[in-house]
XYZ file of C-alpha atoms in Angstrom:
504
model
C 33.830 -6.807 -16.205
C 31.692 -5.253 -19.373
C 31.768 -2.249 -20.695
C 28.681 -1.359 -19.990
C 29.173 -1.672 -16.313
C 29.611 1.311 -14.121
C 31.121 0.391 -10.283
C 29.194 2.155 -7.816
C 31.712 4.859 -6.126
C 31.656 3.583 -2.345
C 32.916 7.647 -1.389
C 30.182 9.001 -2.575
C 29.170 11.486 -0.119
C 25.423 10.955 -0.784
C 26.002 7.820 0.645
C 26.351 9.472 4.137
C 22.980 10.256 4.147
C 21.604 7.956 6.840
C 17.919 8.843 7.391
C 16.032 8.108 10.317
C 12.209 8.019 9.695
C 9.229 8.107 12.573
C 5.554 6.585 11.558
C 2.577 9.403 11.086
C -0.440 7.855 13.010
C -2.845 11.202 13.920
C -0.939 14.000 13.054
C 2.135 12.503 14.619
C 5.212 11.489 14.309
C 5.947 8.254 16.250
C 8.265 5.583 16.476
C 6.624 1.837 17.456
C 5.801 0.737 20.712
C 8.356 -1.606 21.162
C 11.390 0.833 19.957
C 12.003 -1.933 17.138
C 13.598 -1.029 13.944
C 14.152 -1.693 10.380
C 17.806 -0.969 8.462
C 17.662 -0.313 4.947
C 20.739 -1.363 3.135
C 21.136 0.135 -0.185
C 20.861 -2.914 -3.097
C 23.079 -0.788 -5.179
C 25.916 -0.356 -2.560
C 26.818 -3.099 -0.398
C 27.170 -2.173 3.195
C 25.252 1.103 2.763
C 22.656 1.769 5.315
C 20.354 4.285 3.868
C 17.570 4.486 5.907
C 15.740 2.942 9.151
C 12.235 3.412 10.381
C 10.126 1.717 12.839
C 8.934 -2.166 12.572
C 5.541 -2.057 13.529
C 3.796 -4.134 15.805
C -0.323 -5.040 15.561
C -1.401 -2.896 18.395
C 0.854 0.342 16.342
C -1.207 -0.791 13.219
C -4.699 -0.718 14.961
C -3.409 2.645 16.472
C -3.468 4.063 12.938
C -6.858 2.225 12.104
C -8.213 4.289 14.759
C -7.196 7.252 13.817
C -8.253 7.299 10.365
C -11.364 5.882 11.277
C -12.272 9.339 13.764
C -11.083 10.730 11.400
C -13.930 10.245 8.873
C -16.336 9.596 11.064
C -15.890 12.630 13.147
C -13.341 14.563 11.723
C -13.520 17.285 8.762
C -12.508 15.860 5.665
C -15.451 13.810 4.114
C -17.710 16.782 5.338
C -15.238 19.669 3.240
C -16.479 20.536 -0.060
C -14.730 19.491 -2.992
C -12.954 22.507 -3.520
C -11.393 22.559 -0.116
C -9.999 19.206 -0.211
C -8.605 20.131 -3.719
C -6.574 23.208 -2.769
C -4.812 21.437 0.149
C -4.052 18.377 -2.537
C -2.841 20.688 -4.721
C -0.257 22.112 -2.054
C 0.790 18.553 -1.461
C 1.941 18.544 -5.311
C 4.261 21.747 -5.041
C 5.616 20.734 -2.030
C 6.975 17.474 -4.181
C 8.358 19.486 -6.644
C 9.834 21.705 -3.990
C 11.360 18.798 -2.667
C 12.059 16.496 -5.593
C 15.875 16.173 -5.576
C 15.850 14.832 -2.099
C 12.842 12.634 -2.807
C 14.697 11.069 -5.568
C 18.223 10.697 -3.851
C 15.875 8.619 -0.740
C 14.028 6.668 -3.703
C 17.463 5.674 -5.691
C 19.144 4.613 -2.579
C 16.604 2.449 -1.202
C 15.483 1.071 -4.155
C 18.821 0.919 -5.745
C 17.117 2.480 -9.224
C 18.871 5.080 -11.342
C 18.908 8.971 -9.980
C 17.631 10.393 -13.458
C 14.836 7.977 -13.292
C 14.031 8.725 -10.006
C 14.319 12.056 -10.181
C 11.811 12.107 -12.908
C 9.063 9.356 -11.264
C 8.887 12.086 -8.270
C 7.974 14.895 -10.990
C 5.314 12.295 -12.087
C 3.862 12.114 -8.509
C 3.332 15.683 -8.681
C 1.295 15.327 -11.688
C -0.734 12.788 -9.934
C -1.646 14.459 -7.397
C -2.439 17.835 -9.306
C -4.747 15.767 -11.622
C -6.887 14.239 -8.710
C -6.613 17.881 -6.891
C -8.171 19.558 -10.009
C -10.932 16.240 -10.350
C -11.627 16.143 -6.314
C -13.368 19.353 -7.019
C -15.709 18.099 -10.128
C -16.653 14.506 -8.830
C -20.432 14.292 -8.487
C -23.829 12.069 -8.698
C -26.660 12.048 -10.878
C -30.394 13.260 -11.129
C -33.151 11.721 -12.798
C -35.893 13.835 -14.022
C -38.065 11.437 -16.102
C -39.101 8.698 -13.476
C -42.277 10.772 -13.393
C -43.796 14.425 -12.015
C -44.463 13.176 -8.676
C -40.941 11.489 -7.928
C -36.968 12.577 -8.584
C -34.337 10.365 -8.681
C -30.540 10.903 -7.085
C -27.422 9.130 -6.898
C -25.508 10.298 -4.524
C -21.651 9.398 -4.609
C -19.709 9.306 -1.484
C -16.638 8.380 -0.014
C -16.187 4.218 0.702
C -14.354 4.944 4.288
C -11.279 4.155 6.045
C -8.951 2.570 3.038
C -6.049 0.459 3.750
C -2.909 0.724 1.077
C -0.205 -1.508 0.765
C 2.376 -0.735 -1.723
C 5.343 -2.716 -2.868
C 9.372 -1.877 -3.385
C 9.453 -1.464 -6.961
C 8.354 2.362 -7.394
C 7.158 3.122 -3.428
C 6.060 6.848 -4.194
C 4.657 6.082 -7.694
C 2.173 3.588 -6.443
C 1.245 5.528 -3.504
C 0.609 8.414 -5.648
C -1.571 6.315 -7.607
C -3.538 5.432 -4.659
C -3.764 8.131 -2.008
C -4.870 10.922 -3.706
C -7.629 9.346 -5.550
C -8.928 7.675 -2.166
C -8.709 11.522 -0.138
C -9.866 13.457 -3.237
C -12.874 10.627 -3.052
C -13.342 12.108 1.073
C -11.768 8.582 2.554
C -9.252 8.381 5.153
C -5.800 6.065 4.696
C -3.610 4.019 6.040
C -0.572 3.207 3.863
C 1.752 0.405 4.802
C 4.499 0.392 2.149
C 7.180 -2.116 1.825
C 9.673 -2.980 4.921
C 12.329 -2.391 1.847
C 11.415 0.788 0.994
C 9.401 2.953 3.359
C 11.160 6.079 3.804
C 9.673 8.112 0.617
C 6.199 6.856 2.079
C 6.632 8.671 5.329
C 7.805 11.625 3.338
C 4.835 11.717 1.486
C 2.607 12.043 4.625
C 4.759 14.562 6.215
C 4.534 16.463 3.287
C 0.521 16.141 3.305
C 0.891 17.532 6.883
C 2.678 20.320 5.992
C 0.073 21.265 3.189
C -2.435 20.877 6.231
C -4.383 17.970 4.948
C -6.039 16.979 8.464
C -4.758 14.963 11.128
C -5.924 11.205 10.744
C -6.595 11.467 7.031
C -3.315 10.131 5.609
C -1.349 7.934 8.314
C 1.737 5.872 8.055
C 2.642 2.194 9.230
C 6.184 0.541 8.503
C 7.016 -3.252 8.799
C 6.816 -6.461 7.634
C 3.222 -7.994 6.104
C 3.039 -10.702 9.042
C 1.746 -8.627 11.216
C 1.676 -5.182 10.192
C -0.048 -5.799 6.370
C -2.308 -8.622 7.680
C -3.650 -6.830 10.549
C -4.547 -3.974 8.457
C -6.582 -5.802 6.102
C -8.126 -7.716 9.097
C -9.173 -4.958 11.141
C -12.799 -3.807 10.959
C -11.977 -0.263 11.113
C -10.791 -0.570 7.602
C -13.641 -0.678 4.970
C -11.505 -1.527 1.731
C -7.766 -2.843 1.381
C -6.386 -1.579 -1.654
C -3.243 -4.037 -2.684
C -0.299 -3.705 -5.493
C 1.913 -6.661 -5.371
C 2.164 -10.305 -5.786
C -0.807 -12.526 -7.103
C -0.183 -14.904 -3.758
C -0.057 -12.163 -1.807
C -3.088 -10.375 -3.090
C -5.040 -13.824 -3.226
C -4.452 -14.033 0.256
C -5.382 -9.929 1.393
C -8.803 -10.570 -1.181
C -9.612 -14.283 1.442
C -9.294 -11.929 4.389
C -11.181 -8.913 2.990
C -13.925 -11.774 1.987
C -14.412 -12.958 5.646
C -16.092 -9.354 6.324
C -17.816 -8.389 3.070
C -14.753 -5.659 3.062
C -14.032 -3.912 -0.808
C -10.685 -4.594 -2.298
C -8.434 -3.381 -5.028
C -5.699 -5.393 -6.201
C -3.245 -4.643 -8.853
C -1.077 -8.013 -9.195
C 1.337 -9.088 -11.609
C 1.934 -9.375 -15.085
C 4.063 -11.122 -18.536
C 3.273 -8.267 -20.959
C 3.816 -9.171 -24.386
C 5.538 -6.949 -26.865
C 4.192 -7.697 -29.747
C 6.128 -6.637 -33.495
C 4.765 -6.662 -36.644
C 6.873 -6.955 -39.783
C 5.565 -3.169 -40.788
C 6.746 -1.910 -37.588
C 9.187 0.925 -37.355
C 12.150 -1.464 -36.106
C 14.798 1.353 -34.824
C 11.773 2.572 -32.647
C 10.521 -0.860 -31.719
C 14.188 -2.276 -30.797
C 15.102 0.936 -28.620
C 11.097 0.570 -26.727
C 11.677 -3.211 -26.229
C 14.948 -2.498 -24.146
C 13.081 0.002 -22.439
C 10.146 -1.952 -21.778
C 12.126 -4.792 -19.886
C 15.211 -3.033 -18.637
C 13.013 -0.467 -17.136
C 13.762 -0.619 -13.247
C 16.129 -3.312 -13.650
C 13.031 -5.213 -15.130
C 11.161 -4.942 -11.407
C 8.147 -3.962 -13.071
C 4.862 -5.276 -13.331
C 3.750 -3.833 -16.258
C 7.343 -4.981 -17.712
C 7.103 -5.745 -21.742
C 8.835 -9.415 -20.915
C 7.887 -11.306 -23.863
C 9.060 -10.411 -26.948
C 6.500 -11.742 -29.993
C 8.278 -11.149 -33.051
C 7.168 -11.960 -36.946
C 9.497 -14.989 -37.861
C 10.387 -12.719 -41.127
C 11.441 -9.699 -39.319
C 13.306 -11.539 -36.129
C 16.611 -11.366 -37.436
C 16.894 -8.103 -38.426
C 15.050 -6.427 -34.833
C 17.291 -9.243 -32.594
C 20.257 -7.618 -34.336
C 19.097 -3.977 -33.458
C 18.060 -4.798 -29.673
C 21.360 -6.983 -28.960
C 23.233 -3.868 -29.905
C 21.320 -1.850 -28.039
C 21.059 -4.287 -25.076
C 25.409 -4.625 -25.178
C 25.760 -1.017 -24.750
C 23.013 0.082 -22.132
C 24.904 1.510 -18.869
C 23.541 -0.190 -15.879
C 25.032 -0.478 -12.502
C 26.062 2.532 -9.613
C 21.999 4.066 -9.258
C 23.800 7.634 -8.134
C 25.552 7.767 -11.919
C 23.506 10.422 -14.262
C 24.177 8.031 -17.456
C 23.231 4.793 -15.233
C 20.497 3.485 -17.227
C 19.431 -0.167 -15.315
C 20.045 0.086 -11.525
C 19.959 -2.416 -8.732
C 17.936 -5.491 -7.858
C 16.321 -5.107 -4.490
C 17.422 -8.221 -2.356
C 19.844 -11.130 -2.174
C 17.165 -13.621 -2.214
C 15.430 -11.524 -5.110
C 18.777 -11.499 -7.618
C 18.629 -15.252 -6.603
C 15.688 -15.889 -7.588
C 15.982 -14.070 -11.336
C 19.217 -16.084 -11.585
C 17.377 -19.177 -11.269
C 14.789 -18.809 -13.589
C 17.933 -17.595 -16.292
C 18.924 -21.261 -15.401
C 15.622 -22.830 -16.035
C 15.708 -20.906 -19.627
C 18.666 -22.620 -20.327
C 18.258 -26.128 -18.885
C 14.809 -25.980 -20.958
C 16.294 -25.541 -24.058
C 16.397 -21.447 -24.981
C 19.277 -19.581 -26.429
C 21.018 -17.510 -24.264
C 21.901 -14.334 -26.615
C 23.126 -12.031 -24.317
C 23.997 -11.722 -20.351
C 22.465 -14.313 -18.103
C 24.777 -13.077 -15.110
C 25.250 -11.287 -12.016
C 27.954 -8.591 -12.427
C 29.495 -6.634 -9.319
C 28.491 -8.782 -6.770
C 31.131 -7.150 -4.209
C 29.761 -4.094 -5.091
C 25.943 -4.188 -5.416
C 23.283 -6.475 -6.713
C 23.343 -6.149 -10.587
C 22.331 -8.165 -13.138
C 23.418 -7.615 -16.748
C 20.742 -6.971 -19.248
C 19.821 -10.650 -20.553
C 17.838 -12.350 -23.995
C 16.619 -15.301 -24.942
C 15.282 -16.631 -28.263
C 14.029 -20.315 -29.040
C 11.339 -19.968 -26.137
C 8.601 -21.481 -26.597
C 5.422 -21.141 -24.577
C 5.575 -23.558 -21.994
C 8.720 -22.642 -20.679
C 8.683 -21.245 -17.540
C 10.547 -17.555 -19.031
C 7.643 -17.451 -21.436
C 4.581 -17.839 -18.608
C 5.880 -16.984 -15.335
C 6.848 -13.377 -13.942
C 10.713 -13.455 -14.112
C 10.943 -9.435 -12.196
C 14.495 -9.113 -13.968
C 16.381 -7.630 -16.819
C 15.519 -10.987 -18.754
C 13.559 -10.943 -22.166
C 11.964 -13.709 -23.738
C 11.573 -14.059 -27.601
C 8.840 -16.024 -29.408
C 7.960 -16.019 -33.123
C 4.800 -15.890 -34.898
C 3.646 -15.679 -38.438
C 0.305 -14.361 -38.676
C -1.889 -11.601 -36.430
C -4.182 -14.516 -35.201
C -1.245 -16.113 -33.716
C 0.255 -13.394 -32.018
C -2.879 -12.482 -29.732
C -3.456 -16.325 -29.082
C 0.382 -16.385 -27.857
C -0.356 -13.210 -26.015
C -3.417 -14.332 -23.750
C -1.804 -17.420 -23.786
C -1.182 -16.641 -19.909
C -3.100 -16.313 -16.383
C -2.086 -12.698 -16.545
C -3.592 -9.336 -18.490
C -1.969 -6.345 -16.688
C -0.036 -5.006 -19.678
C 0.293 -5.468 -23.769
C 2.237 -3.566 -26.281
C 1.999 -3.802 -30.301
C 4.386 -2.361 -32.955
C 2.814 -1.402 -35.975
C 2.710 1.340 -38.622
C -0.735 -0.142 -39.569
C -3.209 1.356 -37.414
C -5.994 -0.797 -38.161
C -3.794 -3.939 -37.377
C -2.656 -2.920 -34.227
C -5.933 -1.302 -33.130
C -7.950 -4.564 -34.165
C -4.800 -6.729 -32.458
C -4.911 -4.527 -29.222
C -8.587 -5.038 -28.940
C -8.688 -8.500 -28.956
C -5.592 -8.771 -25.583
C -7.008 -9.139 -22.494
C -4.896 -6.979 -20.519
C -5.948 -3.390 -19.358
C -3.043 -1.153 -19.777
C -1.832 -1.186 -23.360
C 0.392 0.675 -25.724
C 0.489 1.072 -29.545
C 4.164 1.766 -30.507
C 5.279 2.733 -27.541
C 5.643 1.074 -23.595
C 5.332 1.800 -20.224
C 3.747 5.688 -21.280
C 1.312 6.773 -18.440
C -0.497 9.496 -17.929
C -3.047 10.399 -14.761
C -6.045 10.285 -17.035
C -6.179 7.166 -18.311
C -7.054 4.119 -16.480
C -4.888 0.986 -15.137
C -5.458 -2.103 -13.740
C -5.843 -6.148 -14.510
C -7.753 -8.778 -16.428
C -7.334 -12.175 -15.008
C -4.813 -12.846 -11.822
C -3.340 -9.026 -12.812
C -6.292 -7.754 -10.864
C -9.587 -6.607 -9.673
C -10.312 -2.632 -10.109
C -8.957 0.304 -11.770
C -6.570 3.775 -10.662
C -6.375 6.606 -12.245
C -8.464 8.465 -14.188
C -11.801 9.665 -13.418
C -12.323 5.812 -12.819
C -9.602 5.884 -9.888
C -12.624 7.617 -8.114
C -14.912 5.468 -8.599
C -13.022 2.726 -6.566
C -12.995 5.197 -2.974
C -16.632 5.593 -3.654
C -20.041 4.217 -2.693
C -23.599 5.331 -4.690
C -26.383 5.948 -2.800
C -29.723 6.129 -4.504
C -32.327 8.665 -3.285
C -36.317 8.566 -4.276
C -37.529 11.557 -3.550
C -41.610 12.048 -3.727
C -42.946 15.574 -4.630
C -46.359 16.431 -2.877
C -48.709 13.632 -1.173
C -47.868 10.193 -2.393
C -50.798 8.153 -2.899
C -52.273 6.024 0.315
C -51.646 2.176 0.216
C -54.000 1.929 2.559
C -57.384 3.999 1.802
């Protein structure tokens, strides 16, 4: 076993923790029609069941389509002002904090990610939430005074309608909480249908919107599988945008069935960020934020800093640094304070990362480091894993891996580096390490991804935007732009005094 590797402890008592989760459709907490289930097994402790909630069926999806949609067309919300719908947003963030330990304890265990981290992603979600609270209040339109003394020009912004969100297992309340309050603050109505893997946080969420007393019907919760539950909801024509973070087939296929009805959609898909290191960079900093970048979340990550582009003069010297690094990073039992890399989320998923490690090797790459599952009795872990020798048309250098697996490639001048950077049907994420701020300013303009760092990776915060060039995406979150994509913009010609006759 490594050294590195710390056993989940099977008597935990958190462990006992069993939770038992209803849907929110109206207002209410219900189970689905059929009684049906789904068990949640913790990834990180085998044999653990950590949660259940209800599998729903279509006719408990169209329920909740119906209730959001009274809900703005009749209901209260879209008609409060600005500043009402930001006080009761704003209670929704206290009442995370107020209840972020056992947020993150539900979030670790079903995800099978690290407490600490956890624990700190749910403070995050707070912050969301207050930032679109304090922005609900100051959205607005424009006026246009110079189209002439006889005529005034508005735009009037309002909310799209009845949005549809479907979030995926990596970070469940993160990407919620970069959804949902951006598409209430805009006046809309939701209906979230997280992962079958990881719903439990979701419904927590919406029951703690209830408690704040954000209206019945605004924010409702389905649970199950995407055949039906995810498909009906981007089918039905109660819904009047499908907003999607997940897979590129996946969100290929939700944009198709949006398309048959004219219907908006929002898709944040996946990604291959490169991290790209200059031979100026700071290489203590740059080594500790490459581990970072693709250890993060046991590497489930879609803005995950998976290809390492280092300057052929400098490679030795930062491989040395990360390897160290990369040998002594904890990972394993999530529920361990000092557990830095957590779980994988599935059998089939740890399978799949395993296979592509195999495909690095059978193409020819180095294996530095790792390249195995570790603890399989115990929980599914992979240890942290590099590669050098890539080159780019291996399939760990173009294709999303979603592991603890890093791919190095060399370069030797600037021009090269952003070439081997778009060099791939994705632009979610890029990173460049640099003390030359010029260099990495001119480098980072010239990537065609949308979320991008300069010496550091993975940094967010709720006023800047995200989102995809290429297959990563259509649309942005967060941000005063995050607003933008809940609302419609209405333009108003208004004539002053008698307009002159057409017909005299």
């Amino acid at each position: 076993m490594l050294s590195n590797f710390i056993a989940p402890d099977s008597r935990d008592p958190r462990l006992n923790i069993k939770s038992r989760y209803q849907m929110l459709v109206d207002g209410k907490s219900v189970d689905a029609a059929s009684g049906r289930t789904i068990d949640r097994v913790s990834p990180g402790h085998a044999g653990a069941v950590v949660g259940t909630w209800p599998e729903a069926s279509a006719d408990d999806v169209r329920l909740a389509v119906a209730a959001a949609r009274r809900a703005f067309d009749t209901g209260p919300w879209p008609r409060m002002s600005g500043a009402e719908r930001s006080r009761l947003m704003f209670k929704v963030a206290d009442l995370i904090l107020a209840h972020q330990e056992d947020l993150a304890l539900a979030e670790s265990l079903e995800v099978g990610k690290p407490i600490a981290q956890a624990r700190g992603e749910i403070g995050f979600c707070a912050d969301l939430w207050s930032y679109a609270a304090g922005q609900a209040r100051a959205l607005e339109g424009q006026s246009h005074n110079n189209i002439g003394d006889d005529r005034l020009g508005l735009v009037l912004r309002e909310p799209v309608g009845v949005v549809g969100i479907i979030t995926p297992w990596n970070f469940p309340f993160i990407i919620a909480s970069e959804r949902v309050p951006w598409a209430i603050g805009a006046g809309c109505t939701v209906v979230l249908k997280p992962s079958e893997f990881t719903s439990g946080t979701s419904i927590r969420m919406a029951e703690l919107a209830r408690e704040a007393g954000i209206p019945d019907g605004v924010f409702n919760v389905v649970t199950g599988y995407g055949d039906p539950a995810g498909q009906v909801l981007a089918e039905d024509p109660g819904v009047d945008m499908v907003a999607f973070t997940g897979s590129v087939r996946v969100g290929t296929k939700l944009g198709e069935i949006a398309a048959r009805s004219v219907k908006r959609v929002g898709l944040e898909l996946g990604g291959k960020g490169p991290q790209i290191v200059f031979a100026d960079a700071d290489l203590e900093a740059a080594a500790d934020g490459i581990a970072y970048g693709v250890y993060h979340n046991a590497g489930q990550c879609c803005i995950s800093g998976s290809r390492l582009l280092v300057e052929e003069s400098i490679r030795d010297a930062l491989m040395e640094r990360l390897l160290d690094i990369s040998r002594k990073v904890t990972f394993g039992d999530p529920l361990n304070e000092r557990t830095k890399i957590g779980a994988l989320i599935s059998e089939a998923h740890a399978e799949k990362v395993h296979s592509y490690v195999e495909a690095g090797v059978a193409s020819g790459a180095e294996l530095l480091l790792g390249g195995e599952r570790v603890g399989r009795q115990a929980g599914l872990y992979y240890a942290p894993t590099v590669f050098a020798g890539v080159t780019p048309d291996m399939s760990i250098a173009r294709e999303e891996i979603f592991g603890p697996v890093l791919s190095t490639l060399t370069f030797r001048t600037a021009d090269e580096a952003v070439a081997m950077a778009n060099a791939t049907e994705f632009g979610l994420s890029a990173s460049v390490w640099s003390t030359n701020l010029e260099n990495a300013l001119q480098s980072i303009r010239r990537i065609r991804a949308g979320r991008c760092w300069i010496n550091s990776v993975i940094d967010g915060t709720p006023e800047l935007p995200i989102g995809g060039y290429k297959k990563s995406g259509l649309g942005r979150e967060l941000g005063r732009y995050g607003f933008d994509e809940y609302s419609q913009f209405k333009g108003v010609h208004v004539t002053l005094g008698r307009p002159a006759p057409w017909f005299a």
